[in-house]
mmCIF file of C-alpha atoms in Angstrom:
data_model
loop_
_atom_site.group_PDB
_atom_site.id
_atom_site.type_symbol
_atom_site.label_atom_id
_atom_site.label_comp_id
_atom_site.label_asym_id
_atom_site.label_seq_id
_atom_site.Cartn_x
_atom_site.Cartn_y
_atom_site.Cartn_z
ATOM 1 C CA MET A 1 0.000 0.000 0.000
ATOM 2 C CA THR A 2 2.863 2.320 0.793
ATOM 3 C CA ASP A 3 4.365 1.631 -2.636
ATOM 4 C CA PHE A 4 1.030 2.426 -4.320
ATOM 5 C CA PHE A 5 0.694 5.799 -2.636
ATOM 6 C CA GLY A 6 4.324 6.516 -3.412
ATOM 7 C CA ALA A 7 3.820 5.777 -7.114
ATOM 8 C CA LEU A 8 0.630 7.831 -7.111
ATOM 9 C CA GLY A 9 2.508 10.725 -5.554
ATOM 10 C CA LEU A 10 4.967 10.613 -8.448
ATOM 11 C CA LEU A 11 2.318 10.278 -11.179
ATOM 12 C CA ILE A 12 0.323 13.312 -10.075
ATOM 13 C CA PRO A 13 3.185 15.841 -10.421
ATOM 14 C CA LEU A 14 4.244 14.153 -13.666
ATOM 15 C CA GLY A 15 0.715 14.463 -15.041
ATOM 16 C CA ILE A 16 0.592 18.116 -14.044
ATOM 17 C CA LEU A 17 3.853 18.728 -15.879
ATOM 18 C CA VAL A 18 2.582 16.943 -18.978
ATOM 19 C CA LEU A 19 -0.645 18.979 -18.991
ATOM 20 C CA ALA A 20 1.307 22.181 -18.477
ATOM 21 C CA PHE A 21 3.566 21.315 -21.387
ATOM 22 C CA LEU A 22 0.653 20.472 -23.659
ATOM 23 C CA SER A 23 -1.176 23.664 -22.720
ATOM 24 C CA GLY A 24 1.780 25.658 -24.010
ATOM 25 C CA VAL A 25 1.953 23.924 -27.399
ATOM 26 C CA ARG A 26 0.991 26.059 -30.415
ATOM 27 C CA ILE A 27 1.013 25.211 -34.123
ATOM 28 C CA VAL A 28 1.656 28.221 -36.344
ATOM 29 C CA ASN A 29 0.697 27.741 -40.009
ATOM 30 C CA GLU A 30 2.922 28.788 -42.888
ATOM 31 C CA TYR A 31 0.733 31.817 -43.689
ATOM 32 C CA GLU A 32 0.610 33.003 -40.054
ATOM 33 C CA ASN A 33 2.814 34.785 -37.553
ATOM 34 C CA GLY A 34 2.485 34.606 -33.784
ATOM 35 C CA VAL A 35 2.980 37.708 -31.627
ATOM 36 C CA VAL A 36 4.188 36.634 -28.176
ATOM 37 C CA PHE A 37 3.564 38.559 -24.935
ATOM 38 C CA ARG A 38 5.269 37.666 -21.644
ATOM 39 C CA LEU A 39 3.509 39.083 -18.610
ATOM 40 C CA GLY A 40 1.928 41.661 -20.907
ATOM 41 C CA ARG A 41 5.153 42.711 -22.631
ATOM 42 C CA PHE A 42 5.939 42.049 -26.289
ATOM 43 C CA VAL A 43 8.886 39.640 -26.532
ATOM 44 C CA GLY A 44 8.984 38.557 -30.186
ATOM 45 C CA LEU A 45 7.403 36.710 -33.086
ATOM 46 C CA LYS A 46 6.837 33.014 -33.654
ATOM 47 C CA ARG A 47 7.157 31.816 -37.237
ATOM 48 C CA ALA A 48 5.505 28.806 -38.859
ATOM 49 C CA GLY A 49 5.919 25.406 -37.212
ATOM 50 C CA PHE A 50 5.702 23.766 -33.774
ATOM 51 C CA ARG A 51 5.971 26.405 -31.055
ATOM 52 C CA TRP A 52 5.816 26.310 -27.280
ATOM 53 C CA ILE A 53 5.044 29.151 -24.873
ATOM 54 C CA ILE A 54 5.249 29.257 -21.099
ATOM 55 C CA PRO A 55 1.757 28.510 -19.776
ATOM 56 C CA PHE A 56 0.104 31.245 -17.696
ATOM 57 C CA VAL A 57 3.117 33.494 -18.323
ATOM 58 C CA GLU A 58 3.158 33.971 -22.068
ATOM 59 C CA ARG A 59 0.327 34.622 -24.515
ATOM 60 C CA ILE A 60 0.405 34.363 -28.295
ATOM 61 C CA VAL A 61 -1.752 36.217 -30.819
ATOM 62 C CA ILE A 62 -1.936 34.597 -34.266
ATOM 63 C CA ILE A 63 -2.027 36.992 -37.236
ATOM 64 C CA ASP A 64 -2.978 35.893 -40.762
ATOM 65 C CA MET A 65 -0.411 37.210 -43.266
ATOM 66 C CA ARG A 66 -2.399 36.433 -46.417
ATOM 67 C CA THR A 67 -3.972 39.059 -48.673
ATOM 68 C CA VAL A 68 -7.430 40.034 -47.465
ATOM 69 C CA ALA A 69 -10.245 41.366 -49.669
ATOM 70 C CA ARG A 70 -12.797 43.591 -47.960
ATOM 71 C CA ASP A 71 -15.858 45.127 -49.561
ATOM 72 C CA VAL A 72 -16.406 48.831 -49.006
ATOM 73 C CA PRO A 73 -20.164 49.320 -48.510
ATOM 74 C CA PRO A 74 -21.905 51.722 -50.924
ATOM 75 C CA GLN A 75 -21.001 55.286 -49.982
ATOM 76 C CA ASP A 76 -23.012 58.421 -50.797
ATOM 77 C CA VAL A 77 -20.539 60.735 -52.507
ATOM 78 C CA ILE A 78 -20.950 64.272 -53.860
ATOM 79 C CA THR A 79 -18.473 64.877 -56.659
ATOM 80 C CA ARG A 80 -16.698 68.177 -57.265
ATOM 81 C CA ASP A 81 -19.341 69.182 -59.833
ATOM 82 C CA ASN A 82 -22.093 68.596 -57.215
ATOM 83 C CA VAL A 83 -23.436 65.292 -58.539
ATOM 84 C CA SER A 84 -24.671 62.845 -55.909
ATOM 85 C CA VAL A 85 -23.640 59.248 -56.628
ATOM 86 C CA LYS A 86 -23.455 56.006 -54.680
ATOM 87 C CA VAL A 87 -20.136 54.186 -55.036
ATOM 88 C CA SER A 88 -18.977 50.760 -53.788
ATOM 89 C CA ALA A 89 -15.436 49.377 -53.918
ATOM 90 C CA VAL A 90 -13.202 46.516 -52.795
ATOM 91 C CA VAL A 91 -9.855 46.821 -50.966
ATOM 92 C CA TYR A 92 -6.997 44.287 -51.128
ATOM 93 C CA PHE A 93 -4.439 44.424 -48.321
ATOM 94 C CA ARG A 94 -2.185 42.214 -46.222
ATOM 95 C CA VAL A 95 -0.264 42.379 -42.969
ATOM 96 C CA ILE A 96 3.485 42.693 -43.487
ATOM 97 C CA HIS A 97 4.438 43.392 -39.833
ATOM 98 C CA ALA A 98 2.418 41.255 -37.444
ATOM 99 C CA ASP A 99 3.764 43.020 -34.358
ATOM 100 C CA LYS A 100 2.581 46.453 -35.559
ATOM 101 C CA ALA A 101 -0.828 45.064 -36.513
ATOM 102 C CA VAL A 102 -1.277 43.994 -32.885
ATOM 103 C CA LEU A 103 0.535 46.768 -31.001
ATOM 104 C CA GLN A 104 -0.458 49.844 -33.025
ATOM 105 C CA VAL A 105 -4.170 49.263 -33.655
ATOM 106 C CA GLU A 106 -6.934 47.511 -31.733
ATOM 107 C CA ASP A 107 -8.578 45.727 -34.674
ATOM 108 C CA TYR A 108 -6.687 46.196 -37.930
ATOM 109 C CA LEU A 109 -9.452 44.670 -40.084
ATOM 110 C CA TYR A 110 -12.138 46.993 -38.741
ATOM 111 C CA ALA A 111 -9.814 50.007 -38.763
ATOM 112 C CA THR A 112 -8.751 49.432 -42.371
ATOM 113 C CA SER A 113 -12.357 48.986 -43.463
ATOM 114 C CA GLN A 114 -13.460 52.235 -41.812
ATOM 115 C CA LEU A 115 -10.470 54.116 -43.198
ATOM 116 C CA ALA A 116 -11.247 52.818 -46.687
ATOM 117 C CA GLN A 117 -14.779 54.217 -46.465
ATOM 118 C CA THR A 118 -13.663 57.688 -45.386
ATOM 119 C CA THR A 119 -10.835 57.758 -47.944
ATOM 120 C CA LEU A 120 -13.216 56.743 -50.729
ATOM 121 C CA ARG A 121 -15.560 59.618 -49.909
ATOM 122 C CA ALA A 122 -12.700 62.111 -49.583
ATOM 123 C CA ILE A 123 -10.978 61.236 -52.872
ATOM 124 C CA LEU A 124 -14.140 60.958 -54.969
ATOM 125 C CA GLY A 125 -15.320 64.306 -53.602
ATOM 126 C CA GLN A 126 -12.321 65.919 -55.316
ATOM 127 C CA VAL A 127 -13.041 64.631 -58.843
ATOM 128 C CA GLU A 128 -15.767 65.411 -61.336
ATOM 129 C CA LEU A 129 -18.279 62.860 -62.555
ATOM 130 C CA ASP A 130 -16.710 62.627 -66.020
ATOM 131 C CA GLN A 131 -13.307 61.876 -64.449
ATOM 132 C CA LEU A 132 -14.853 59.261 -62.180
ATOM 133 C CA LEU A 133 -16.421 57.488 -65.164
ATOM 134 C CA SER A 134 -13.571 57.798 -67.675
ATOM 135 C CA GLU A 135 -10.456 57.808 -65.444
ATOM 136 C CA ARG A 136 -11.326 55.059 -62.999
ATOM 137 C CA ASP A 137 -7.813 53.583 -63.023
ATOM 138 C CA ARG A 138 -6.295 56.880 -61.913
ATOM 139 C CA VAL A 139 -8.930 57.287 -59.210
ATOM 140 C CA ASN A 140 -8.204 53.747 -57.961
ATOM 141 C CA ARG A 141 -4.485 54.538 -57.743
ATOM 142 C CA ASP A 142 -5.126 57.767 -55.838
ATOM 143 C CA ILE A 143 -7.288 55.968 -53.275
ATOM 144 C CA GLN A 144 -4.720 53.170 -52.939
ATOM 145 C CA LYS A 145 -1.836 55.590 -52.327
ATOM 146 C CA VAL A 146 -3.672 57.554 -49.649
ATOM 147 C CA LEU A 147 -4.971 54.440 -47.928
ATOM 148 C CA ASP A 148 -1.559 52.749 -48.013
ATOM 149 C CA ALA A 149 0.120 55.805 -46.474
ATOM 150 C CA HIS A 150 -2.362 55.859 -43.571
ATOM 151 C CA THR A 151 -2.156 52.121 -42.853
ATOM 152 C CA ASP A 152 1.640 51.862 -43.075
ATOM 153 C CA PRO A 153 2.118 52.612 -39.318
ATOM 154 C CA TRP A 154 -0.147 49.612 -38.615
ATOM 155 C CA GLY A 155 2.129 47.272 -40.587
ATOM 156 C CA ILE A 156 -0.432 46.884 -43.387
ATOM 157 C CA LYS A 157 0.221 47.094 -47.128
ATOM 158 C CA VAL A 158 -2.721 48.074 -49.318
ATOM 159 C CA SER A 159 -1.980 46.506 -52.700
ATOM 160 C CA ASN A 160 -5.047 47.544 -54.695
ATOM 161 C CA VAL A 161 -8.351 49.389 -54.539
ATOM 162 C CA GLU A 162 -11.037 48.856 -57.176
ATOM 163 C CA VAL A 163 -14.202 50.918 -57.571
ATOM 164 C CA LYS A 164 -16.800 48.253 -58.368
ATOM 165 C CA HIS A 165 -20.067 50.055 -59.012
ATOM 166 C CA ILE A 166 -21.221 53.630 -59.543
ATOM 167 C CA ASP A 167 -24.945 54.162 -59.079
ATOM 168 C CA LEU A 168 -26.122 57.313 -60.880
ATOM 169 C CA PRO A 169 -29.490 59.029 -60.356
ATOM 170 C CA ALA A 170 -32.056 58.435 -63.097
ATOM 171 C CA GLU A 171 -32.060 62.070 -64.238
ATOM 172 C CA MET A 172 -28.266 62.022 -64.542
ATOM 173 C CA GLN A 173 -28.410 58.843 -66.631
ATOM 174 C CA ARG A 174 -30.833 60.572 -69.011
ATOM 175 C CA ALA A 175 -28.572 63.632 -69.189
ATOM 176 C CA ILE A 176 -25.556 61.471 -70.006
ATOM 177 C CA ALA A 177 -27.556 59.657 -72.694
ATOM 178 C CA ARG A 178 -28.541 62.988 -74.282
ATOM 179 C CA GLN A 179 -24.927 64.161 -74.126
ATOM 180 C CA ALA A 180 -23.718 60.968 -75.823
ATOM 181 C CA GLU A 181 -26.366 61.327 -78.546
ATOM 182 C CA ALA A 182 -25.355 64.939 -79.185
ATOM 183 C CA GLU A 183 -21.710 63.898 -79.361
ATOM 184 C CA ARG A 184 -22.524 61.229 -81.960
ATOM 185 C CA GLU A 185 -24.473 63.749 -84.044
ATOM 186 C CA ARG A 186 -21.559 66.195 -83.851
ATOM 187 C CA ARG A 187 -19.128 63.547 -85.065
ATOM 188 C CA ALA A 188 -21.473 62.565 -87.906
ATOM 189 C CA LYS A 189 -21.703 66.184 -89.101
ATOM 190 C CA ILE A 190 -17.931 66.607 -88.934
ATOM 191 C CA ILE A 191 -17.384 63.419 -90.935
ATOM 192 C CA ALA A 192 -19.929 64.527 -93.567
ATOM 193 C CA ALA A 193 -18.285 67.965 -93.815
ATOM 194 C CA GLU A 194 -14.848 66.395 -94.207
ATOM 195 C CA GLY A 195 -16.230 64.153 -96.969
ATOM 196 C CA GLU A 196 -17.662 67.162 -98.820
ATOM 197 C CA HIS A 197 -14.359 68.995 -98.471
ATOM 198 C CA GLN A 198 -12.359 66.079 -99.857
ATOM 199 C CA ALA A 199 -14.851 65.604 -102.703
ATOM 200 C CA ALA A 200 -14.568 69.301 -103.607
ATOM 201 C CA GLU A 201 -10.784 69.048 -103.704
ATOM 202 C CA LYS A 202 -10.909 65.999 -105.971
ATOM 203 C CA LEU A 203 -13.400 67.685 -108.323
ATOM 204 C CA SER A 204 -11.198 70.754 -108.502
ATOM 205 C CA LEU A 205 -8.203 68.612 -109.441
ATOM 206 C CA ALA A 206 -10.289 66.756 -112.036
ATOM 207 C CA ALA A 207 -11.416 70.053 -113.592
ATOM 208 C CA GLU A 208 -7.807 71.196 -113.885
ATOM 209 C CA VAL A 209 -6.816 67.953 -115.644
ATOM 210 C CA LEU A 210 -9.763 68.190 -118.048
ATOM 211 C CA ASP A 211 -8.921 71.784 -118.805
ATOM 212 C CA ARG A 212 -5.281 70.934 -119.670
ATOM 213 C CA ASN A 213 -6.211 67.990 -121.940
ATOM 214 C CA PRO A 214 -9.341 68.678 -124.058
ATOM 215 C CA ILE A 215 -9.349 65.122 -125.361
ATOM 216 C CA THR A 216 -10.065 63.840 -121.872
ATOM 217 C CA LEU A 217 -13.261 65.873 -121.797
ATOM 218 C CA GLN A 218 -14.323 64.167 -125.039
ATOM 219 C CA LEU A 219 -13.634 60.734 -123.514
ATOM 220 C CA ARG A 220 -15.575 61.636 -120.390
ATOM 221 C CA TYR A 221 -18.447 62.829 -122.547
ATOM 222 C CA LEU A 222 -18.558 59.498 -124.402
ATOM 223 C CA GLN A 223 -18.349 57.555 -121.146
ATOM 224 C CA THR A 224 -21.306 59.516 -119.776
ATOM 225 C CA LEU A 225 -23.327 58.612 -122.870
ATOM 226 C CA VAL A 226 -22.518 54.932 -122.336
ATOM 227 C CA GLU A 227 -23.643 55.144 -118.709
ATOM 228 C CA ILE A 228 -26.921 56.810 -119.690
ATOM 229 C CA THR A 229 -27.786 54.248 -122.371
ATOM 230 C CA GLY A 230 -26.852 51.289 -120.221
ATOM 231 C CA GLY A 231 -29.922 51.590 -117.992
ATOM 232 C CA GLY A 232 -32.611 50.729 -120.582
ATOM 233 C CA ASN A 233 -34.029 51.460 -124.041
ATOM 234 C CA GLN A 234 -33.357 55.141 -124.546
ATOM 235 C CA THR A 235 -32.734 57.243 -127.616
ATOM 236 C CA ILE A 236 -29.693 59.501 -127.377
ATOM 237 C CA ILE A 237 -28.691 61.999 -130.040
ATOM 238 C CA PRO A 238 -25.030 62.788 -129.423
ATOM 239 C CA ILE A 239 -23.886 66.297 -130.243
ATOM 240 C CA PRO A 240 -20.187 66.711 -131.009
ATOM 241 C CA LEU A 241 -18.315 68.900 -128.576
ATOM 242 C CA ASP A 242 -16.775 70.836 -131.445
ATOM 243 C CA LEU A 243 -20.261 71.867 -132.555
ATOM 244 C CA ILE A 244 -21.074 72.960 -129.042
ATOM 245 C CA ARG A 245 -17.933 75.052 -128.885
ATOM 246 C CA ALA A 246 -18.711 76.552 -132.316
ATOM 247 C CA LEU A 247 -22.104 77.639 -131.043
ATOM 248 C CA GLY A 248 -20.426 79.333 -128.093
ATOM 249 C CA ILE A 249 -21.779 76.973 -125.428
ATOM 250 C CA GLN A 250 -19.276 76.116 -122.743
ATOM 251 C CA PRO A 251 -19.741 72.450 -121.741
ATOM 252 C CA LYS A 252 -19.709 71.588 -118.106
ATOM 253 C CA SER A 253 -17.655 68.725 -116.804
ATOM 254 C CA PRO A 254 -19.984 66.001 -115.481
ATOM 255 C CA GLU A 255 -19.861 65.394 -111.773
#
């Protein structure tokens, strides 16, 4: 009986030690970093693999180092030209310094999301609607630069910001449609005017050639007669150009 109680007295402390050891075991994944605190003080980082901390003395906070995508809820924005629009976006960022993400900000995910909303409203309030619609890449870069500069002290790198959807009021959509229609009509008139100008230049050159070579006018006259008679049964009485000139009638070059 004495031996039994003696063995039991040894097993109990051994079991306590085993439980204490197991309670300090941590597995850190490859895409994670562990921030270790000892009695409330930051003492270092734990990389991926099997890690052990002192139970009841040390505490570890696991931080995911992968890129995170967060939706920015639709924001009511008034552009520089006083147009009210509703804009939504998505932000891509990742933690590059796990210690700063824990020590410098309470909740880096929530803080980055809120900062993205305020930055989106601030940047879009400085651009006009036409710039927002046609220069979206530049607007995305401006938002990304500002957001990255503000989150850098938190150990966060904002890699990209994309404006997903721009919701325009119905009256503004109609105004844009009318503007696009007017622009198309303007281009059509310009193209028609350019065609008339080029045609006039070609006709002027043709008149100069005909004037230098009278025989070409005779050939053009005969070709015109062939074109007229080719459409059906018609009677044509050709009049020689020499007779026309003798009568004092100046023939016109056919267009």
